[in-house]
Amino acid sequence: MRIGFIGTGVMANAMMGGIISAGVCKPEDIVGADPTEFGRNKTKEQNGVEVTDNNLDVLEKCDYIFLTVKPQYYAPVIEGIKDHVKDNHVFISIGAGVTLDYLGKAFGDKSVKLVRVMPNTPAQVGEGMSAACPNEFVSEEETKTTLSILAAFGKAEIIPENLFDVVTGVSGSGPAYVFLFIEALADAAVVGGMPRRQAYEFAAQTVYGAAKMVMETGKHPGELKDMVCSPAGTTIAAVRTLEANNFRSAVIEGANAATEKSAAMRG
Ligand SMILES: NC(=O)C1=CN([C@@H]2O[C@H](COP(=O)(O)OP(=O)(O)OC[C@H]3O[C@@H](n4cnc5c(N)ncnc54)[C@H](OP(=O)(O)O)[C@@H]3O)[C@@H](O)[C@H]2O)C=CC1
Ligand SMILES: O=C(O)[C@@H]1CCC=N1
């Protein structure tokens, strides 16, 4: 199987990295396309794959093709490739807010096989979370293959398309909120005198371990929080202050702003 990427920016490189590390295919079985020499060189250096300046080369050489340009470039990119689509092509679109309906129309309402996907950057280290929704022209076998590509860089689930804006706000954009939290927690360690490098290790491992507890114990996050809060102890003092500063509301409103932005990107 050969996998293509039209647009080799941040998210394409993260997914390529995950796919290669998992051994789903070798670097020589991945083809990217990018308009700038800088972009092409960066991807070649990062992932050792072939990168062309011609999007049609990707259609020529690949079956499963990720559309990984920014949402505003979908129209010109699809205009340039739509007359060269063949039966073996499955297009995997990751653009925030870009719907299957929009994609179908852009390809000229032909029976083009499309899967809408929302991945996230932890794909780069094999810990991504992807949502997928195929259109009616994708066979069960092709859906399975798409999920196996996505599973190479983390977890992947079929989700109804009406939840894609929410998924974008939670798992698509979510790593950024977690990085902000890790940065802030590490800053607190630095305030207390810890060297910065060590502070990132302590903050990141704390987030990693807490996430693993949620995944592995099946306990409610509130119960796990209560287990940390000794009566009259340090943690409940911090929880009190965080609640007074609207910590949870800030997170809910932040993720909701991303969800609303995803919906608004359709215009
Ligand atoms: N970043 C993330 O965490 C996530 C992003 N996404 C989605 O992924 C998509 C890409 O985002 P991201 O990787 O962050 O953005 P980037 O800007 O890093 O990547 C986009 C790439 O597309 C290239 N490009 C521009 N025009 C064309 C064209 N006509 N043909 C081929 N390639 C082209 C750009 O080239 P150059 O810059 O060299 O001009 C760039 O390398 C977006 O639609 C976004 O919504 C989805 C989930 C998570
Ligand atoms: O910020 C963005 O628009 C993209 C989509 C989800 C994550 N990054």
PDB file of N, CA, C and O in Angstrom, residues 216-262:
ATOM      1  N   GLU A 216      -6.963   3.464  32.447  1.00  0.00           N
ATOM      2  CA  GLU A 216      -6.788   2.073  32.903  1.00  0.00           C
ATOM      3  C   GLU A 216      -7.663   1.661  34.078  1.00  0.00           C
ATOM      4  O   GLU A 216      -7.972   0.493  34.233  1.00  0.00           O
ATOM      5  N   THR A 217      -8.056   2.626  34.938  1.00  0.00           N
ATOM      6  CA  THR A 217      -8.863   2.221  36.096  1.00  0.00           C
ATOM      7  C   THR A 217     -10.353   2.242  35.768  1.00  0.00           C
ATOM      8  O   THR A 217     -11.143   1.570  36.439  1.00  0.00           O
ATOM      9  N   GLY A 218     -10.745   3.043  34.786  1.00  0.00           N
ATOM     10  CA  GLY A 218     -12.171   3.176  34.475  1.00  0.00           C
ATOM     11  C   GLY A 218     -12.910   3.986  35.535  1.00  0.00           C
ATOM     12  O   GLY A 218     -14.125   4.140  35.484  1.00  0.00           O
ATOM     13  N   LYS A 219     -12.187   4.525  36.505  1.00  0.00           N
ATOM     14  CA  LYS A 219     -12.835   5.317  37.568  1.00  0.00           C
ATOM     15  C   LYS A 219     -13.187   6.711  37.033  1.00  0.00           C
ATOM     16  O   LYS A 219     -12.513   7.233  36.141  1.00  0.00           O
ATOM     17  N   HIS A 220     -14.200   7.312  37.631  1.00  0.00           N
ATOM     18  CA  HIS A 220     -14.591   8.685  37.283  1.00  0.00           C
ATOM     19  C   HIS A 220     -13.431   9.622  37.645  1.00  0.00           C
ATOM     20  O   HIS A 220     -12.823   9.467  38.725  1.00  0.00           O
ATOM     21  N   PRO A 221     -13.123  10.615  36.787  1.00  0.00           N
ATOM     22  CA  PRO A 221     -12.018  11.534  37.113  1.00  0.00           C
ATOM     23  C   PRO A 221     -12.196  12.220  38.470  1.00  0.00           C
ATOM     24  O   PRO A 221     -11.205  12.482  39.168  1.00  0.00           O
ATOM     25  N   GLY A 222     -13.470  12.473  38.860  1.00  0.00           N
ATOM     26  CA  GLY A 222     -13.722  13.105  40.162  1.00  0.00           C
ATOM     27  C   GLY A 222     -13.277  12.211  41.313  1.00  0.00           C
ATOM     28  O   GLY A 222     -12.734  12.689  42.322  1.00  0.00           O
ATOM     29  N   GLU A 223     -13.500  10.889  41.153  1.00  0.00           N
ATOM     30  CA  GLU A 223     -13.080   9.944  42.201  1.00  0.00           C
ATOM     31  C   GLU A 223     -11.551   9.904  42.290  1.00  0.00           C
ATOM     32  O   GLU A 223     -10.973   9.884  43.400  1.00  0.00           O
ATOM     33  N   LEU A 224     -10.906   9.942  41.135  1.00  0.00           N
ATOM     34  CA  LEU A 224      -9.429   9.924  41.132  1.00  0.00           C
ATOM     35  C   LEU A 224      -8.885  11.205  41.751  1.00  0.00           C
ATOM     36  O   LEU A 224      -7.888  11.186  42.482  1.00  0.00           O
ATOM     37  N   LYS A 225      -9.565  12.315  41.500  1.00  0.00           N
ATOM     38  CA  LYS A 225      -9.182  13.606  42.114  1.00  0.00           C
ATOM     39  C   LYS A 225      -9.338  13.519  43.624  1.00  0.00           C
ATOM     40  O   LYS A 225      -8.434  13.921  44.384  1.00  0.00           O
ATOM     41  N   ASP A 226     -10.449  12.950  44.074  1.00  0.00           N
ATOM     42  CA  ASP A 226     -10.679  12.834  45.517  1.00  0.00           C
ATOM     43  C   ASP A 226      -9.595  11.999  46.207  1.00  0.00           C
ATOM     44  O   ASP A 226      -9.225  12.270  47.355  1.00  0.00           O
ATOM     45  N   MET A 227      -9.082  10.980  45.489  1.00  0.00           N
ATOM     46  CA  MET A 227      -8.039  10.120  46.077  1.00  0.00           C
ATOM     47  C   MET A 227      -6.746  10.895  46.367  1.00  0.00           C
ATOM     48  O   MET A 227      -5.934  10.501  47.200  1.00  0.00           O
ATOM     49  N   VAL A 228      -6.540  12.011  45.618  1.00  0.00           N
ATOM     50  CA  VAL A 228      -5.317  12.808  45.825  1.00  0.00           C
ATOM     51  C   VAL A 228      -5.501  13.803  46.966  1.00  0.00           C
ATOM     52  O   VAL A 228      -4.541  14.252  47.595  1.00  0.00           O
ATOM     53  N   CYS A 229      -6.779  14.141  47.241  1.00  0.00           N
ATOM     54  CA  CYS A 229      -7.064  15.220  48.204  1.00  0.00           C
ATOM     55  C   CYS A 229      -7.135  14.697  49.638  1.00  0.00           C
ATOM     56  O   CYS A 229      -8.221  14.316  50.118  1.00  0.00           O
ATOM     57  N   SER A 230      -6.023  14.689  50.359  1.00  0.00           N
ATOM     58  CA  SER A 230      -6.045  14.324  51.781  1.00  0.00           C
ATOM     59  C   SER A 230      -6.792  15.421  52.550  1.00  0.00           C
ATOM     60  O   SER A 230      -6.634  16.606  52.233  1.00  0.00           O
ATOM     61  N   PRO A 231      -7.598  15.023  53.565  1.00  0.00           N
ATOM     62  CA  PRO A 231      -8.328  16.034  54.346  1.00  0.00           C
ATOM     63  C   PRO A 231      -7.375  17.088  54.943  1.00  0.00           C
ATOM     64  O   PRO A 231      -6.332  16.734  55.481  1.00  0.00           O
ATOM     65  N   ALA A 232      -7.755  18.327  54.787  1.00  0.00           N
ATOM     66  CA  ALA A 232      -6.959  19.483  55.257  1.00  0.00           C
ATOM     67  C   ALA A 232      -5.560  19.501  54.649  1.00  0.00           C
ATOM     68  O   ALA A 232      -4.644  20.104  55.213  1.00  0.00           O
ATOM     69  N   GLY A 233      -5.421  18.850  53.496  1.00  0.00           N
ATOM     70  CA  GLY A 233      -4.086  18.723  52.906  1.00  0.00           C
ATOM     71  C   GLY A 233      -3.767  19.772  51.850  1.00  0.00           C
ATOM     72  O   GLY A 233      -4.482  20.779  51.688  1.00  0.00           O
ATOM     73  N   THR A 234      -2.699  19.502  51.107  1.00  0.00           N
ATOM     74  CA  THR A 234      -2.178  20.459  50.112  1.00  0.00           C
ATOM     75  C   THR A 234      -3.072  20.524  48.880  1.00  0.00           C
ATOM     76  O   THR A 234      -3.331  21.601  48.336  1.00  0.00           O
ATOM     77  N   THR A 235      -3.550  19.333  48.429  1.00  0.00           N
ATOM     78  CA  THR A 235      -4.247  19.291  47.132  1.00  0.00           C
ATOM     79  C   THR A 235      -5.577  20.024  47.184  1.00  0.00           C
ATOM     80  O   THR A 235      -5.916  20.770  46.255  1.00  0.00           O
ATOM     81  N   ILE A 236      -6.317  19.816  48.295  1.00  0.00           N
ATOM     82  CA  ILE A 236      -7.632  20.466  48.373  1.00  0.00           C
ATOM     83  C   ILE A 236      -7.459  21.998  48.449  1.00  0.00           C
ATOM     84  O   ILE A 236      -8.310  22.751  47.951  1.00  0.00           O
ATOM     85  N   ALA A 237      -6.324  22.428  49.009  1.00  0.00           N
ATOM     86  CA  ALA A 237      -6.051  23.883  49.031  1.00  0.00           C
ATOM     87  C   ALA A 237      -5.873  24.385  47.598  1.00  0.00           C
ATOM     88  O   ALA A 237      -6.380  25.453  47.215  1.00  0.00           O
ATOM     89  N   ALA A 238      -5.184  23.581  46.765  1.00  0.00           N
ATOM     90  CA  ALA A 238      -4.991  23.966  45.359  1.00  0.00           C
ATOM     91  C   ALA A 238      -6.311  23.898  44.594  1.00  0.00           C
ATOM     92  O   ALA A 238      -6.636  24.812  43.818  1.00  0.00           O
ATOM     93  N   VAL A 239      -7.090  22.830  44.843  1.00  0.00           N
ATOM     94  CA  VAL A 239      -8.375  22.673  44.140  1.00  0.00           C
ATOM     95  C   VAL A 239      -9.288  23.868  44.458  1.00  0.00           C
ATOM     96  O   VAL A 239      -9.938  24.424  43.573  1.00  0.00           O
ATOM     97  N   ARG A 240      -9.294  24.272  45.729  1.00  0.00           N
ATOM     98  CA  ARG A 240     -10.121  25.418  46.139  1.00  0.00           C
ATOM     99  C   ARG A 240      -9.739  26.670  45.328  1.00  0.00           C
ATOM    100  O   ARG A 240     -10.607  27.399  44.829  1.00  0.00           O
ATOM    101  N   THR A 241      -8.442  26.903  45.215  1.00  0.00           N
ATOM    102  CA  THR A 241      -7.973  28.095  44.492  1.00  0.00           C
ATOM    103  C   THR A 241      -8.284  27.979  42.991  1.00  0.00           C
ATOM    104  O   THR A 241      -8.704  28.956  42.365  1.00  0.00           O
ATOM    105  N   LEU A 242      -8.077  26.777  42.438  1.00  0.00           N
ATOM    106  CA  LEU A 242      -8.376  26.591  41.007  1.00  0.00           C
ATOM    107  C   LEU A 242      -9.859  26.819  40.735  1.00  0.00           C
ATOM    108  O   LEU A 242     -10.230  27.463  39.740  1.00  0.00           O
ATOM    109  N   GLU A 243     -10.722  26.288  41.611  1.00  0.00           N
ATOM    110  CA  GLU A 243     -12.172  26.482  41.433  1.00  0.00           C
ATOM    111  C   GLU A 243     -12.526  27.970  41.524  1.00  0.00           C
ATOM    112  O   GLU A 243     -13.330  28.465  40.738  1.00  0.00           O
ATOM    113  N   ALA A 244     -11.901  28.683  42.493  1.00  0.00           N
ATOM    114  CA  ALA A 244     -12.180  30.119  42.647  1.00  0.00           C
ATOM    115  C   ALA A 244     -11.753  30.885  41.396  1.00  0.00           C
ATOM    116  O   ALA A 244     -12.295  31.946  41.088  1.00  0.00           O
ATOM    117  N   ASN A 245     -10.781  30.323  40.656  1.00  0.00           N
ATOM    118  CA  ASN A 245     -10.305  30.980  39.424  1.00  0.00           C
ATOM    119  C   ASN A 245     -10.952  30.388  38.162  1.00  0.00           C
ATOM    120  O   ASN A 245     -10.445  30.580  37.054  1.00  0.00           O
ATOM    121  N   ASN A 246     -12.051  29.686  38.352  1.00  0.00           N
ATOM    122  CA  ASN A 246     -12.834  29.162  37.224  1.00  0.00           C
ATOM    123  C   ASN A 246     -12.044  28.252  36.292  1.00  0.00           C
ATOM    124  O   ASN A 246     -12.198  28.304  35.074  1.00  0.00           O
ATOM    125  N   PHE A 247     -11.179  27.415  36.884  1.00  0.00           N
ATOM    126  CA  PHE A 247     -10.329  26.535  36.075  1.00  0.00           C
ATOM    127  C   PHE A 247     -11.147  25.659  35.128  1.00  0.00           C
ATOM    128  O   PHE A 247     -10.934  25.637  33.925  1.00  0.00           O
ATOM    129  N   ARG A 248     -12.142  24.948  35.674  1.00  0.00           N
ATOM    130  CA  ARG A 248     -12.906  24.020  34.820  1.00  0.00           C
ATOM    131  C   ARG A 248     -13.753  24.773  33.797  1.00  0.00           C
ATOM    132  O   ARG A 248     -13.860  24.365  32.646  1.00  0.00           O
ATOM    133  N   SER A 249     -14.303  25.903  34.225  1.00  0.00           N
ATOM    134  CA  SER A 249     -15.105  26.696  33.292  1.00  0.00           C
ATOM    135  C   SER A 249     -14.221  27.231  32.167  1.00  0.00           C
ATOM    136  O   SER A 249     -14.630  27.260  30.993  1.00  0.00           O
ATOM    137  N   ALA A 250     -13.004  27.624  32.501  1.00  0.00           N
ATOM    138  CA  ALA A 250     -12.080  28.139  31.470  1.00  0.00           C
ATOM    139  C   ALA A 250     -11.796  27.057  30.419  1.00  0.00           C
ATOM    140  O   ALA A 250     -11.760  27.335  29.214  1.00  0.00           O
ATOM    141  N   VAL A 251     -11.629  25.812  30.890  1.00  0.00           N
ATOM    142  CA  VAL A 251     -11.344  24.715  29.951  1.00  0.00           C
ATOM    143  C   VAL A 251     -12.572  24.442  29.076  1.00  0.00           C
ATOM    144  O   VAL A 251     -12.463  24.309  27.843  1.00  0.00           O
ATOM    145  N   ILE A 252     -13.755  24.400  29.710  1.00  0.00           N
ATOM    146  CA  ILE A 252     -14.984  24.126  28.942  1.00  0.00           C
ATOM    147  C   ILE A 252     -15.202  25.221  27.894  1.00  0.00           C
ATOM    148  O   ILE A 252     -15.479  24.946  26.722  1.00  0.00           O
ATOM    149  N   GLU A 253     -15.064  26.472  28.312  1.00  0.00           N
ATOM    150  CA  GLU A 253     -15.290  27.586  27.381  1.00  0.00           C
ATOM    151  C   GLU A 253     -14.234  27.603  26.273  1.00  0.00           C
ATOM    152  O   GLU A 253     -14.528  27.921  25.125  1.00  0.00           O
ATOM    153  N   GLY A 254     -12.995  27.253  26.637  1.00  0.00           N
ATOM    154  CA  GLY A 254     -11.914  27.207  25.632  1.00  0.00           C
ATOM    155  C   GLY A 254     -12.208  26.172  24.555  1.00  0.00           C
ATOM    156  O   GLY A 254     -12.180  26.471  23.355  1.00  0.00           O
ATOM    157  N   ALA A 255     -12.535  24.949  24.989  1.00  0.00           N
ATOM    158  CA  ALA A 255     -12.812  23.884  24.019  1.00  0.00           C
ATOM    159  C   ALA A 255     -14.050  24.227  23.194  1.00  0.00           C
ATOM    160  O   ALA A 255     -14.106  23.967  21.986  1.00  0.00           O
ATOM    161  N   ASN A 256     -15.031  24.861  23.860  1.00  0.00           N
ATOM    162  CA  ASN A 256     -16.248  25.239  23.141  1.00  0.00           C
ATOM    163  C   ASN A 256     -15.967  26.311  22.081  1.00  0.00           C
ATOM    164  O   ASN A 256     -16.576  26.307  21.003  1.00  0.00           O
ATOM    165  N   ALA A 257     -15.018  27.205  22.359  1.00  0.00           N
ATOM    166  CA  ALA A 257     -14.649  28.230  21.366  1.00  0.00           C
ATOM    167  C   ALA A 257     -14.057  27.563  20.121  1.00  0.00           C
ATOM    168  O   ALA A 257     -14.332  27.971  18.984  1.00  0.00           O
ATOM    169  N   ALA A 258     -13.253  26.502  20.331  1.00  0.00           N
ATOM    170  CA  ALA A 258     -12.665  25.781  19.182  1.00  0.00           C
ATOM    171  C   ALA A 258     -13.768  25.061  18.397  1.00  0.00           C
ATOM    172  O   ALA A 258     -13.761  25.061  17.156  1.00  0.00           O
ATOM    173  N   THR A 259     -14.728  24.474  19.124  1.00  0.00           N
ATOM    174  CA  THR A 259     -15.855  23.791  18.462  1.00  0.00           C
ATOM    175  C   THR A 259     -16.635  24.787  17.604  1.00  0.00           C
ATOM    176  O   THR A 259     -16.956  24.515  16.443  1.00  0.00           O
ATOM    177  N   GLU A 260     -16.917  25.951  18.183  1.00  0.00           N
ATOM    178  CA  GLU A 260     -17.681  26.974  17.441  1.00  0.00           C
ATOM    179  C   GLU A 260     -16.903  27.483  16.236  1.00  0.00           C
ATOM    180  O   GLU A 260     -17.451  27.716  15.170  1.00  0.00           O
ATOM    181  N   LYS A 261     -15.583  27.627  16.413  1.00  0.00           N
ATOM    182  CA  LYS A 261     -14.742  28.095  15.300  1.00  0.00           C
ATOM    183  C   LYS A 261     -14.740  27.073  14.169  1.00  0.00           C
ATOM    184  O   LYS A 261     -14.791  27.431  12.984  1.00  0.00           O
ATOM    185  N   SER A 262     -14.688  25.779  14.527  1.00  0.00           N
ATOM    186  CA  SER A 262     -14.712  24.720  13.516  1.00  0.00           C
ATOM    187  C   SER A 262     -15.994  24.830  12.690  1.00  0.00           C
ATOM    188  O   SER A 262     -15.960  24.767  11.456  1.00  0.00           O
TER     189      SER A 262
END
